[in-house]
Coordinates of C-alpha atoms in Angstrom, one line a residue:
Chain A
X1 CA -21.0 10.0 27.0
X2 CA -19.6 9.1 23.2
X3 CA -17.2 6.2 23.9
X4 CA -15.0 4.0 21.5
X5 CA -14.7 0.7 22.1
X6 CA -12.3 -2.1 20.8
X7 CA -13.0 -5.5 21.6
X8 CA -10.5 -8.2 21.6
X9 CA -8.7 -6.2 18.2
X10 CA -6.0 -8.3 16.6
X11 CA -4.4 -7.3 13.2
X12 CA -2.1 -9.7 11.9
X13 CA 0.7 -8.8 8.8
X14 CA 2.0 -11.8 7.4
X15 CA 4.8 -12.4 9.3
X16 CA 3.8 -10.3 12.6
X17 CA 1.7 -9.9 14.8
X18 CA 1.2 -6.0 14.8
X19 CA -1.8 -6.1 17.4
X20 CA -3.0 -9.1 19.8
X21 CA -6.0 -9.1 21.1
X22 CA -6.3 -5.3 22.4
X23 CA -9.5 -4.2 24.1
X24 CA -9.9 -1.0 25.1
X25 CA -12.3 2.0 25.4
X26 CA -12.0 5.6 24.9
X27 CA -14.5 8.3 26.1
X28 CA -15.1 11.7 24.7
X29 CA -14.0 14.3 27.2
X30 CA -10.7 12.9 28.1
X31 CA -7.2 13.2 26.5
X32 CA -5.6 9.7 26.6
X33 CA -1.3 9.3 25.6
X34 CA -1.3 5.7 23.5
X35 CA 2.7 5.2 24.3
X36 CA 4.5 2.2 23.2
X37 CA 8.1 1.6 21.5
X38 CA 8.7 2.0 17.7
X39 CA 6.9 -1.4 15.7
X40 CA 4.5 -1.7 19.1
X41 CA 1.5 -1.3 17.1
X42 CA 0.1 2.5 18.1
X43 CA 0.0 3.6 14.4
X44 CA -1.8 0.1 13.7
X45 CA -4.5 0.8 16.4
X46 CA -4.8 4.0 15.0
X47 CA -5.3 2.8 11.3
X48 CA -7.8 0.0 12.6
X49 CA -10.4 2.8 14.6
X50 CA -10.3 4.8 11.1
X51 CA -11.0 2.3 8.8
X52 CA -7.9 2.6 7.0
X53 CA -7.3 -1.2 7.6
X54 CA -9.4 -4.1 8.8
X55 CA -8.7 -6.1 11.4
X56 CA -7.7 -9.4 11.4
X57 CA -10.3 -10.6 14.2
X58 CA -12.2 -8.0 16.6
X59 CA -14.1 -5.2 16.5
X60 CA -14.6 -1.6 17.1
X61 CA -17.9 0.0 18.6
X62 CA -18.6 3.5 18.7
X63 CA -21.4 4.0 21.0
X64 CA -22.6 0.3 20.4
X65 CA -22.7 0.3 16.8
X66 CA -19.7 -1.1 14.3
X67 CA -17.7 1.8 13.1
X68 CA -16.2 -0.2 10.5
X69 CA -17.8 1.1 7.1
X70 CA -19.6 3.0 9.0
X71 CA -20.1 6.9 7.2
X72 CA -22.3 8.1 9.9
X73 CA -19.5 7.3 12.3
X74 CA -16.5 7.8 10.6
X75 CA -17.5 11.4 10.5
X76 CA -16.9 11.3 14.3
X77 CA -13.3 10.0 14.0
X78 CA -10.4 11.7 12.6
X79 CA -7.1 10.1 12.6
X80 CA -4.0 12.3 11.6
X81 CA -1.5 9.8 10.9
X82 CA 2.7 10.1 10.5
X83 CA 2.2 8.9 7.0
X84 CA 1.1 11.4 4.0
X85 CA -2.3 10.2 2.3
X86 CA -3.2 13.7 0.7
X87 CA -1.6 14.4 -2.6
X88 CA 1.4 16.7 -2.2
X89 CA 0.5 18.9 -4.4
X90 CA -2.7 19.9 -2.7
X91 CA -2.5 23.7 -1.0
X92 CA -2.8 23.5 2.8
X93 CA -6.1 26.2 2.2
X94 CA -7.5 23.4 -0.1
X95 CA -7.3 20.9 2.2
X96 CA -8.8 22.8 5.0
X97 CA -11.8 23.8 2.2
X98 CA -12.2 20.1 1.3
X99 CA -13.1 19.4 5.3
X100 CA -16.7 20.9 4.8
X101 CA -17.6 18.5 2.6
X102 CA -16.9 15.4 5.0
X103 CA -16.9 16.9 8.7
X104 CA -20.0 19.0 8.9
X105 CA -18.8 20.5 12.2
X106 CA -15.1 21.4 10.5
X107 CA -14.4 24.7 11.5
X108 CA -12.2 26.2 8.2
X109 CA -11.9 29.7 10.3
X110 CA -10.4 28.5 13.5
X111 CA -7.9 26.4 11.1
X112 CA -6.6 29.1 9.2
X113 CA -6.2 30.9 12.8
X114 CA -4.1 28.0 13.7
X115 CA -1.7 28.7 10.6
X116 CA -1.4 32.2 11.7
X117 CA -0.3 31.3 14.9
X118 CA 2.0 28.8 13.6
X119 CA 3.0 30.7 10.7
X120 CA 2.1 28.5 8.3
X121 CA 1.8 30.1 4.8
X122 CA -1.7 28.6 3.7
X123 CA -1.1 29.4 0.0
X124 CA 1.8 26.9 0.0
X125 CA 1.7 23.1 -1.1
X126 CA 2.1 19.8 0.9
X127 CA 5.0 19.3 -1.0
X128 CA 6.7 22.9 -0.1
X129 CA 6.5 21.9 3.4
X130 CA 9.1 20.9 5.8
X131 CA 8.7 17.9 7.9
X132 CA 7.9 20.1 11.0
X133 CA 5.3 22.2 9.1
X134 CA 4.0 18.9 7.5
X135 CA 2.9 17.7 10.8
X136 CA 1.9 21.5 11.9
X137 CA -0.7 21.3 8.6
X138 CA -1.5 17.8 9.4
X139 CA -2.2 18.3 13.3
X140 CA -4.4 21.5 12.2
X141 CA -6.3 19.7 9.6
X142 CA -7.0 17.5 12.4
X143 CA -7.7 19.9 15.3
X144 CA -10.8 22.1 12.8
X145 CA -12.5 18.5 12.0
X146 CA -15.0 19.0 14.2
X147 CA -14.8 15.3 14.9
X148 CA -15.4 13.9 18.7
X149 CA -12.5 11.8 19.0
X150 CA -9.4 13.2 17.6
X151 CA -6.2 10.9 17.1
X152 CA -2.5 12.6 16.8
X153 CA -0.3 10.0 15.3
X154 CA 3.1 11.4 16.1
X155 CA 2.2 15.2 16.2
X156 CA 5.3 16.9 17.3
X157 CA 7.4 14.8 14.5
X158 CA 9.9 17.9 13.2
X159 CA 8.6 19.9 15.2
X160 CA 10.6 22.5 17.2
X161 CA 10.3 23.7 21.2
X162 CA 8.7 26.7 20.8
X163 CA 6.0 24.9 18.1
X164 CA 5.8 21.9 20.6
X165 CA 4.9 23.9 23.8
X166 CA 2.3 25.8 21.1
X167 CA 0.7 22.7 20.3
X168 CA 0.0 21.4 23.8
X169 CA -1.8 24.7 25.0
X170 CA -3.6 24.6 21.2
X171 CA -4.6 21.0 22.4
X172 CA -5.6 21.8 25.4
X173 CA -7.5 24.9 24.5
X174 CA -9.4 22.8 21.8
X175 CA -10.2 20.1 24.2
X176 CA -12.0 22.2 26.8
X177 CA -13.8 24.0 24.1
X178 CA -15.2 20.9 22.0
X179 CA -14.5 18.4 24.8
X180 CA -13.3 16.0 22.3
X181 CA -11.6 12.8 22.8
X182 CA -7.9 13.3 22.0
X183 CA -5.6 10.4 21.4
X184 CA -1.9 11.3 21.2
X185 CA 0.5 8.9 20.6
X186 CA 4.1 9.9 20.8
X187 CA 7.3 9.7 22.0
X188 CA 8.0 12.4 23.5
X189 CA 6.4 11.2 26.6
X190 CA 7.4 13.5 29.3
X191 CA 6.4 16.5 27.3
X192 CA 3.4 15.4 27.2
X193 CA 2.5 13.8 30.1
X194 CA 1.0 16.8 31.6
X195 CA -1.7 16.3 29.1
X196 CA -2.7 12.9 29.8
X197 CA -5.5 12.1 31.6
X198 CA -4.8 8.1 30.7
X199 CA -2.5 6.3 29.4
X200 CA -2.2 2.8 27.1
X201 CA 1.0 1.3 26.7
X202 CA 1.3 -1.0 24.1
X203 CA 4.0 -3.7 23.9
X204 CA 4.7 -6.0 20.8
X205 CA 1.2 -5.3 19.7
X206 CA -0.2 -6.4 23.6
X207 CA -1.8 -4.1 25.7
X208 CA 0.1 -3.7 28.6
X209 CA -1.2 -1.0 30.7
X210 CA -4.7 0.8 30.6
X211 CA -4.5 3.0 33.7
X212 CA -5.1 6.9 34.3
X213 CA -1.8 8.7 34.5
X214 CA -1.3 8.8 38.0
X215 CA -1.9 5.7 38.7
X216 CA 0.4 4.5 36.5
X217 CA 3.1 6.1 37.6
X218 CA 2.1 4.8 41.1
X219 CA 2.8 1.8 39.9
X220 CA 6.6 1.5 40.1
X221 CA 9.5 3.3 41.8
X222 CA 13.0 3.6 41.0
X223 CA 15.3 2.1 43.9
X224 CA 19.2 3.3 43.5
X225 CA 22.8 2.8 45.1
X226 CA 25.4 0.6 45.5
X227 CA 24.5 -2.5 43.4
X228 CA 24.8 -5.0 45.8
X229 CA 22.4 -3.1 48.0
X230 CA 20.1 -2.4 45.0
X231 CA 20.0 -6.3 43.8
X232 CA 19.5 -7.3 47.7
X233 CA 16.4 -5.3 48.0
X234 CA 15.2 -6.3 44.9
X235 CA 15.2 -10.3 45.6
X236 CA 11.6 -11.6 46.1
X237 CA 9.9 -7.9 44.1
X238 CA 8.9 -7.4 40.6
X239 CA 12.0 -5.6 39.0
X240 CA 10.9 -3.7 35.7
X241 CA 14.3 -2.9 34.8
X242 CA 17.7 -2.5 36.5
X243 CA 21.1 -0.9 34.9
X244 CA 24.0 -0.5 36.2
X245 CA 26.8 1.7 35.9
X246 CA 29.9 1.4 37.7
X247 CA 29.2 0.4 41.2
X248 CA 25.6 2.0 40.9
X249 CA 22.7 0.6 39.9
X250 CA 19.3 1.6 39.6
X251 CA 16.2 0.2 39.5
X252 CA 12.4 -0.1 39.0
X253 CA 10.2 -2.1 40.9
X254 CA 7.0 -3.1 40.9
X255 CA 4.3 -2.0 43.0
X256 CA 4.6 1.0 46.3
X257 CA 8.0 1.1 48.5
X258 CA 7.2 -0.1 51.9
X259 CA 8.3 1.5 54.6
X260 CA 12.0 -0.2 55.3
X261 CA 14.2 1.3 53.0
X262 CA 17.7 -0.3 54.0
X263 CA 20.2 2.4 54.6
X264 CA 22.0 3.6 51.3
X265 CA 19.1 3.2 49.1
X266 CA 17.6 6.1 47.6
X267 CA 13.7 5.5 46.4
X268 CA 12.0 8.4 43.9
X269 CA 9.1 8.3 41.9
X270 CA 10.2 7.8 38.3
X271 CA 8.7 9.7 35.6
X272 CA 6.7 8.9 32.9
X273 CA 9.0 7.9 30.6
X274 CA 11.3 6.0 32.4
X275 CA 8.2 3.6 33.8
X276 CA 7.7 3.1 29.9
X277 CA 11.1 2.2 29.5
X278 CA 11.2 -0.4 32.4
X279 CA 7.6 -1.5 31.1
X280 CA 8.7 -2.1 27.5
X281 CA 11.4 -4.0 28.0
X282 CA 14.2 -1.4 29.3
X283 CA 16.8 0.6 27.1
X284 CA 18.0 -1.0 23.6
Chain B
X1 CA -22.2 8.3 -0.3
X2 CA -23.6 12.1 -1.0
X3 CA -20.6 13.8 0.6
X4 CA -18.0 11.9 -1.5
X5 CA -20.0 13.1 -4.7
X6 CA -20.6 16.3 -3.7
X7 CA -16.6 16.4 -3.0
X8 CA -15.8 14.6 -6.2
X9 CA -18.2 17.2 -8.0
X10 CA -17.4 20.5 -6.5
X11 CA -14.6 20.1 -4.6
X12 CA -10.8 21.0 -5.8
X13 CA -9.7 17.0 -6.4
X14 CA -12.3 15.7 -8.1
X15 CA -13.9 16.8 -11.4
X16 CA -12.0 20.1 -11.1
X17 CA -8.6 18.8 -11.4
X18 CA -10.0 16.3 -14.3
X19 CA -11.2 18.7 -15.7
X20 CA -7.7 20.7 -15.7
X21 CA -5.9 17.5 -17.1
X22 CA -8.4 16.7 -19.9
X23 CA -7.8 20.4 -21.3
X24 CA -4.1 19.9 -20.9
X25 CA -4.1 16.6 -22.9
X26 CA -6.7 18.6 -25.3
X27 CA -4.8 21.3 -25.7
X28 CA -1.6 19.3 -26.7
X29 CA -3.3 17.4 -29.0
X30 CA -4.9 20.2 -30.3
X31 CA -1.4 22.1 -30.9
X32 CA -0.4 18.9 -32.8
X33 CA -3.5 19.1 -35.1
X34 CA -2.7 22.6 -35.8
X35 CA 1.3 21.7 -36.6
X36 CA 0.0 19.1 -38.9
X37 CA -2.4 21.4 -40.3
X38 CA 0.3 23.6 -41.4
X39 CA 2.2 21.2 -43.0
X40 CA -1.3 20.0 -45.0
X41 CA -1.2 23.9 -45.8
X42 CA 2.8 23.5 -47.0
X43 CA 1.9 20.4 -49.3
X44 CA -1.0 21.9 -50.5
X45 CA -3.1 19.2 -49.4
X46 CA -7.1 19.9 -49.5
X47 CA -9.1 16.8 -49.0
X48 CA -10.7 15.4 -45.8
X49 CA -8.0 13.4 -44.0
X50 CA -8.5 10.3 -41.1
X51 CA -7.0 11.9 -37.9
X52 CA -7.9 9.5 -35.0
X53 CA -5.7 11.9 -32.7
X54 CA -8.2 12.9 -30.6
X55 CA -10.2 9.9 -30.1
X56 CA -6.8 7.6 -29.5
X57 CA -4.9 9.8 -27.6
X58 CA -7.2 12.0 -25.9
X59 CA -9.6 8.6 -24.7
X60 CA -5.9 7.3 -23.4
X61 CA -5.1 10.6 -21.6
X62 CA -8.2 10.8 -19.8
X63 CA -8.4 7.2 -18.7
X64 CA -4.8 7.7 -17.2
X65 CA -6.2 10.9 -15.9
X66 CA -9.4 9.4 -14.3
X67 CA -6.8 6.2 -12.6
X68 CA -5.5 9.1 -11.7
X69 CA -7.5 10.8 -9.7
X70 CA -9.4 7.5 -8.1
X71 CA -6.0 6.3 -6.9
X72 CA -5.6 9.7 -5.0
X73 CA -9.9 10.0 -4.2
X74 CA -9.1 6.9 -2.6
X75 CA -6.8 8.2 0.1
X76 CA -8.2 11.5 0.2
X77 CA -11.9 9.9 1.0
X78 CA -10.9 7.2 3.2
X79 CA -8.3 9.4 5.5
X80 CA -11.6 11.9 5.8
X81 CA -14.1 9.8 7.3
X82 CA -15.8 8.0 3.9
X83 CA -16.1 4.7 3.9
X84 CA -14.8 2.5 1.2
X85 CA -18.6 1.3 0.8
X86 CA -19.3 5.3 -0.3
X87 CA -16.3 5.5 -2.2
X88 CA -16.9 2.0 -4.5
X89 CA -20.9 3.4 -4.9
X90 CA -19.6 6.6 -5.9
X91 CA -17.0 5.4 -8.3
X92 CA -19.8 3.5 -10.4
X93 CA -21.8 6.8 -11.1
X94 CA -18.9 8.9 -11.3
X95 CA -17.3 6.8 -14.4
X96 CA -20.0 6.7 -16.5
X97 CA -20.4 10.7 -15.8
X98 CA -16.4 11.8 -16.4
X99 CA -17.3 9.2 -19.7
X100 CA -20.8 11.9 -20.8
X101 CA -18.0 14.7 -19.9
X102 CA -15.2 13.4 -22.1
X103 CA -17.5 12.6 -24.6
X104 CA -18.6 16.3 -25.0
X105 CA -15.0 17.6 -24.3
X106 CA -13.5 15.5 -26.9
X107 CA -16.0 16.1 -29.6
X108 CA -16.1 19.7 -28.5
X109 CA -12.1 20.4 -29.3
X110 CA -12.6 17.8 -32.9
X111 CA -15.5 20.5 -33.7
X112 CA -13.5 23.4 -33.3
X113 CA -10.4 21.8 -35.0
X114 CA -12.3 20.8 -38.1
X115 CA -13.9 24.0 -38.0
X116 CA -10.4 25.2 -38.5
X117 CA -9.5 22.9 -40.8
X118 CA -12.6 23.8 -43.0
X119 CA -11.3 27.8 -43.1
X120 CA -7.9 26.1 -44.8
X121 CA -9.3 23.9 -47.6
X122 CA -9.3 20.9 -44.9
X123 CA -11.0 18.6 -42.8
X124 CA -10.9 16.1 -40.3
X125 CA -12.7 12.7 -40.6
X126 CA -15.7 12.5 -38.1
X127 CA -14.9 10.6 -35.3
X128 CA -17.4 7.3 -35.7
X129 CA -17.7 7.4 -39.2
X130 CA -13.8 6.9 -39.7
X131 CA -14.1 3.4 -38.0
X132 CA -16.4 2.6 -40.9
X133 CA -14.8 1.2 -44.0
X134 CA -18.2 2.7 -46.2
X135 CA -17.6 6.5 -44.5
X136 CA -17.8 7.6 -48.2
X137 CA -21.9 7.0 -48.3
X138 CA -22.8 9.6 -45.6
X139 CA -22.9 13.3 -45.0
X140 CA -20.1 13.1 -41.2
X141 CA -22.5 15.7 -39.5
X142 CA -25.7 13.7 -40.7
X143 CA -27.4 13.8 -37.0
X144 CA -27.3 9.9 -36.7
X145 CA -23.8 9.6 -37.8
X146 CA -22.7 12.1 -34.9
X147 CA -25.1 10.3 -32.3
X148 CA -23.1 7.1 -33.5
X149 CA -20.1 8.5 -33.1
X150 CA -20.7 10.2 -29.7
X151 CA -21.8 6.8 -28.9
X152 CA -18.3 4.9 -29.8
X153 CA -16.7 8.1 -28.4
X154 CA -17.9 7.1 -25.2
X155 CA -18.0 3.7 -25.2
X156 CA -14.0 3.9 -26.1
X157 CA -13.3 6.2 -23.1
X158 CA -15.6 3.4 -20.5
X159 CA -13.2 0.9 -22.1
X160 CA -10.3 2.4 -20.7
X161 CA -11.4 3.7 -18.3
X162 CA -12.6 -0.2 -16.9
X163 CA -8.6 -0.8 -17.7
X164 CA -7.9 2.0 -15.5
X165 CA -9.8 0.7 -12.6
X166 CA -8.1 -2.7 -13.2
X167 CA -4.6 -1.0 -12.8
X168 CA -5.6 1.0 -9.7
X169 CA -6.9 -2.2 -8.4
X170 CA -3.8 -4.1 -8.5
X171 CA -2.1 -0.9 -7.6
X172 CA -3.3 -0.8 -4.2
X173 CA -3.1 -4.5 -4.1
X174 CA 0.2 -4.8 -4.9
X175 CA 2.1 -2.2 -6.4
X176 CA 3.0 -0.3 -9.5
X177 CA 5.2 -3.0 -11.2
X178 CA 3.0 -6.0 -11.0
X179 CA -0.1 -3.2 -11.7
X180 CA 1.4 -2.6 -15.2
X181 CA 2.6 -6.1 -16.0
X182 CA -0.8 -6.9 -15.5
X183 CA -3.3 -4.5 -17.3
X184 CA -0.7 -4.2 -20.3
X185 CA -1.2 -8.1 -20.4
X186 CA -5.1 -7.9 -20.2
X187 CA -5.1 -5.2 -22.7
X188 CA -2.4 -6.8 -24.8
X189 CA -4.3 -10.3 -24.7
X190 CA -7.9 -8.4 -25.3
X191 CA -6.8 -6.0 -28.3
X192 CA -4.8 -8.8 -30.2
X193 CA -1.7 -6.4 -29.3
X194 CA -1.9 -2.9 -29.5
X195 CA 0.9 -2.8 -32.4
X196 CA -1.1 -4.4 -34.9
X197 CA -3.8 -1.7 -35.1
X198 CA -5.4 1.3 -33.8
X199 CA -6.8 1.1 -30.1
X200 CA -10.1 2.4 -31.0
X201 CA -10.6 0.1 -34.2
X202 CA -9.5 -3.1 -32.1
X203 CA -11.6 -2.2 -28.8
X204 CA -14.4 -1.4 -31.1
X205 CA -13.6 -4.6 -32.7
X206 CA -13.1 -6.5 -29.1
X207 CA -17.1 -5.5 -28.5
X208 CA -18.4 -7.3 -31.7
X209 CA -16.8 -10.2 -31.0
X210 CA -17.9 -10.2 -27.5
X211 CA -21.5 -10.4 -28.6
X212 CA -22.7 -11.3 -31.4
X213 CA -19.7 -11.2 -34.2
X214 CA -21.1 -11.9 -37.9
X215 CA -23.9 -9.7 -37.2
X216 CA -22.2 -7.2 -34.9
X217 CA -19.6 -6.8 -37.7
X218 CA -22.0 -6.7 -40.5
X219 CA -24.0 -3.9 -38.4
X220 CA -20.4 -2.3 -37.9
X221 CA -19.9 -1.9 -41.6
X222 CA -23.3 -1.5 -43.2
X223 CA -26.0 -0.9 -40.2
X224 CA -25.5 3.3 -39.9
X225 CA -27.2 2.9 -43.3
X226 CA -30.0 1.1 -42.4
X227 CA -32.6 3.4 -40.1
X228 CA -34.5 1.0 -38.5
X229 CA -31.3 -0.9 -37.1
X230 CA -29.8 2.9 -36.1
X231 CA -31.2 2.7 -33.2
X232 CA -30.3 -0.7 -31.9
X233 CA -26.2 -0.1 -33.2
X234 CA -26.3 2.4 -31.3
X235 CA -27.7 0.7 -28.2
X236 CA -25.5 -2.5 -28.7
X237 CA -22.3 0.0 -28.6
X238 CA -23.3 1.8 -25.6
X239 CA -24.3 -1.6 -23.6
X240 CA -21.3 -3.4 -24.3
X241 CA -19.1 -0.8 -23.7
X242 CA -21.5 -0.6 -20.0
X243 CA -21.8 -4.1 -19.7
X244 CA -18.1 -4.5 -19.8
X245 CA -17.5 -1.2 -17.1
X246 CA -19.7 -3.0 -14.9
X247 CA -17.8 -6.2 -15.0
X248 CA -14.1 -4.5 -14.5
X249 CA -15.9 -2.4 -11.4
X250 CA -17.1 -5.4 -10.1
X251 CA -13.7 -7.0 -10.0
X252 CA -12.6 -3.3 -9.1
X253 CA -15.0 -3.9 -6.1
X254 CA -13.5 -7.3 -5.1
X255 CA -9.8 -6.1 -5.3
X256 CA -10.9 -2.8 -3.1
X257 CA -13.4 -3.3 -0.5
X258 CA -10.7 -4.5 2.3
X259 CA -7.2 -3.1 0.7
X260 CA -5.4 -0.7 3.3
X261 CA -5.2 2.5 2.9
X262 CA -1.2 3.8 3.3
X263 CA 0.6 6.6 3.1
X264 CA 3.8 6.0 0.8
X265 CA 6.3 7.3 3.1
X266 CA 5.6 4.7 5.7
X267 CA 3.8 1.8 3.5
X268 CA 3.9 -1.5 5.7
X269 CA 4.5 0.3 8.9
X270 CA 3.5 -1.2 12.1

């Protein structure tokens, strides 16, 4: 199986330290959620796998061999990013033409079928877009590449419901048909944590949390009641995060609830995103 | 390194869209030439006149045209899968190549002005011979006069073009402002300042003093008279004007092999 793998990756700006030492890998066949706050370093990580920047130290393998300057290999990575690197005047049809001449396996047909369905005019410009149809152009663009590991960079930016729940069947669809590697990294975590089959959290540029999706959210449970209860059971565990409103407080702790729950407790499974919350350093 | 070409060659943002902006630059110019003709009509003028337009201003607008369009080749070849490797190899064939094509393109719209100019009494001064202060001794469509000039033509347009590079260089490495500051300077310092002189008489100028000057100048003047030196003129234009590209690319190459790629909406984000 096709895997990416980042060794020991560290990209350093002048004054921050965007990523530290991440090592991961990625396998085609699996859709992964790369999840982290706003500045943790997910669009960094993205830029780094597609050659867009270098790292500072570290490396990235694709099936053993450097992917950095590689062509042979970039062709097998396509990042869609946030940011807008085709000229704005370009028509969304000419984009989709210019793919056949860099992704051999770009599949112009099934993208203009994805404007249809999305009901996005391929005559018009870049620049005629909306933000929502932006993304819509930029998340097709990268869905018809043809490329084996696919990375979504904020893909449902602007977009609305009814678009959003489109895009995660499109996904979805796409996947079991090319068996690509997807990479989605948003915020809209709950949304989407259906599609993840593993998730990387990322927290001021460290790599906190490489786990599949259930066991992730294994991981933690949210204790609540009366705080004086709460902060009693949580002396001597690994508290994630705690607020407190009133005489309530919640919490979420580390590890699997044993067995004695003190009367007055209540213990739930917390979702997706409120584990990333209390793993990135709670609200604010 | 293929792909990128083929893209550059046949696909909508390369040569296409120079292509578009060259004949928009032509065109204007060529509108000018035919205002100006109709005042030569008015005054009743009838003698061959020294129009530099299209060599001075149509060089210029397709060296802004081709920084242009390898600022935004750039983004377009690294955010699909090319690596900066394929994009700096492709860039050294393709200048010399949109050079041949502006060449032709250039001469092309000069023929078909002073074609026009001839039906009114009128005529333009050929486009090498004019940099020559003894144009009066030849025939301006004698065939070694047009090589020659074909030959300046395009060592003009590789001139700035190289300045071009330099300005998307430090474009990408720093930014617009400090882009500018900088090339004008290099040019400025280069061409003795722009305002004292044409461009093409001072770059043209800049070449012979980069090599050999006393003979390069005395070739400059009297050598398109001379046949058995023709030949090597015409060489020592086209090499210095090659010698010179290949010196800006290299620093082009320096400046670009690591500088990210970003988007402008989101430059510098984490």
């Amino acid at each position: 199986m096709s895997k990416i793998e980042l060794q020991e990756l560290t990209k350093k700006y002048r004054l921050k330290l965007a990523l530290d030492s991440v090592s991961l890998t990625l396998e085609k066949g699996h859709i992964y959620g790369l999840l982290g706050r706003n500045g943790a370093g997910k669009t960094t990580l993205c830029s780094l796998i597609a050659n867009r920047d270098f790292p500072t130290s570290g490396k990235v393998l694709l099936d053993g061999e450097k992917l950095k300057e590689n062509d042979a290999l970039l062709k097998k990575v396509y990042c869609m990013g946030a940011e807008d690197l085709l000229p704005n005047y370009m028509r969304v049809r000419d984009v989709i033409a210019s793919m056949k001449y860099f992704y051999l396996k770009s599949a112009a047909n099934y993208a203009l079928s994805l404007c249809d369905q999305f009901r996005l005019d391929p005559k018009k410009r870049l620049s005629q877009l909306s933000t929502g149809y932006r993304t819509i152009a930029k998340v097709i663009f990268a869905m018809s590449s043809g490329a084996d590991f696919i990375f979504l960079d904020e893909p449902t930016l602007g977009l609305d419901a009814n678009h959003r729940e489109l895009l995660y069947k499109l996904i979805l669809e796409r996947f079991e048909e090319t068996g690509a590697a997807f990479v989605i990294s948003t915020h809209l975590i709950d949304e989407c944590a259906g599609l993840f089959e593993r998730c990387f959290v990322l927290r001021e540029g460290k790599l906190i949390a490489d786990e599949d999706s259930d066991t992730l959210r294994r991981s933690a449970y949210a204790v609540e009641g009366k705080t004086e209860a709460v902060d009693a059971y949580c002396q001597g565990r690994e508290v994630l995060s705690r607020s407190a409103v009133g005489t309530l407080c919640s919490a979420c702790v580390k590890g699997e609830p044993d067995d004695a729950i003190p009367a007055g407790l209540e213990i739930s499974q917390p979702g997706l995103q409120q584990l990333l919350i209390a793993l990135t350093g709670g609200e604010g | 390194m293929r792909d990128y070409i083929r893209y550059v060659l046949r696909g909508r943002e390369g040569l296409r869209s120079y292509l578009v902006l060259l004949a928009t630059v032509l065109g204007s110019l060529f509108a000018v030439h035919m205002l100006l003709l109709g005042v030569l009509i008015a005054d009743k003028f009838n003698d061959r006149i020294d129009l530099l337009i299209y060599e001075i201003l149509g060089s210029a607008g397709a060296a802004i045209g081709y920084a242009m369009l390898t600022d935004r080749l750039l983004k377009i070849a690294v955010s699909s899968g090319v690596s900066r490797k394929a994009f700096l190899h492709g860039t050294a064939y393709l200048g010399p190549l949109f050079a041949l094509i502006t060449t032709a393109a250039i001469t092309l719209f000069f023929l078909i002005t002073d074609g026009i100019y001839h039906l009114s009494g009128n005529g333009l001064s050929n486009i090498g011979i004019s940099l020559y202060y003894e144009r009066s001794y030849l025939s301006v469509y004698a065939p070694r006069v047009v090589i020659f000039s074909l030959t300046a033509l395009f060592s003009l347009i590789l001139y700035l073009y190289s300045y071009g590079l330099l300005f998307v260089a430090f474009r990408n490495r720093f930014n617009n402002m400090p882009a500018g500051v900088i090339v004008t300077g290099i040019i400025f310092t280069l061409c003795h300042g722009l305002v004292l002189g044409t461009v093409a008489v001072l770059l043209l100028d800049k070449i012979s003093l980069r090599l050999d000057p006393e003979w390069l100048a005395e070739q400059m003047q009297y050598g398109i008279l001379l046949d058995d030196t023709f030949r090597s003129d015409v060489c020592v234009l086209a090499e210095a004007a090659v010698v010179w590209y290949l010196l800006v690319y290299g620093i082009f190459v320096l400046m670009m092999r690591r500088v990210p790629v970003r988007g402008k909406e989101k430059e510098g984000a984490i």
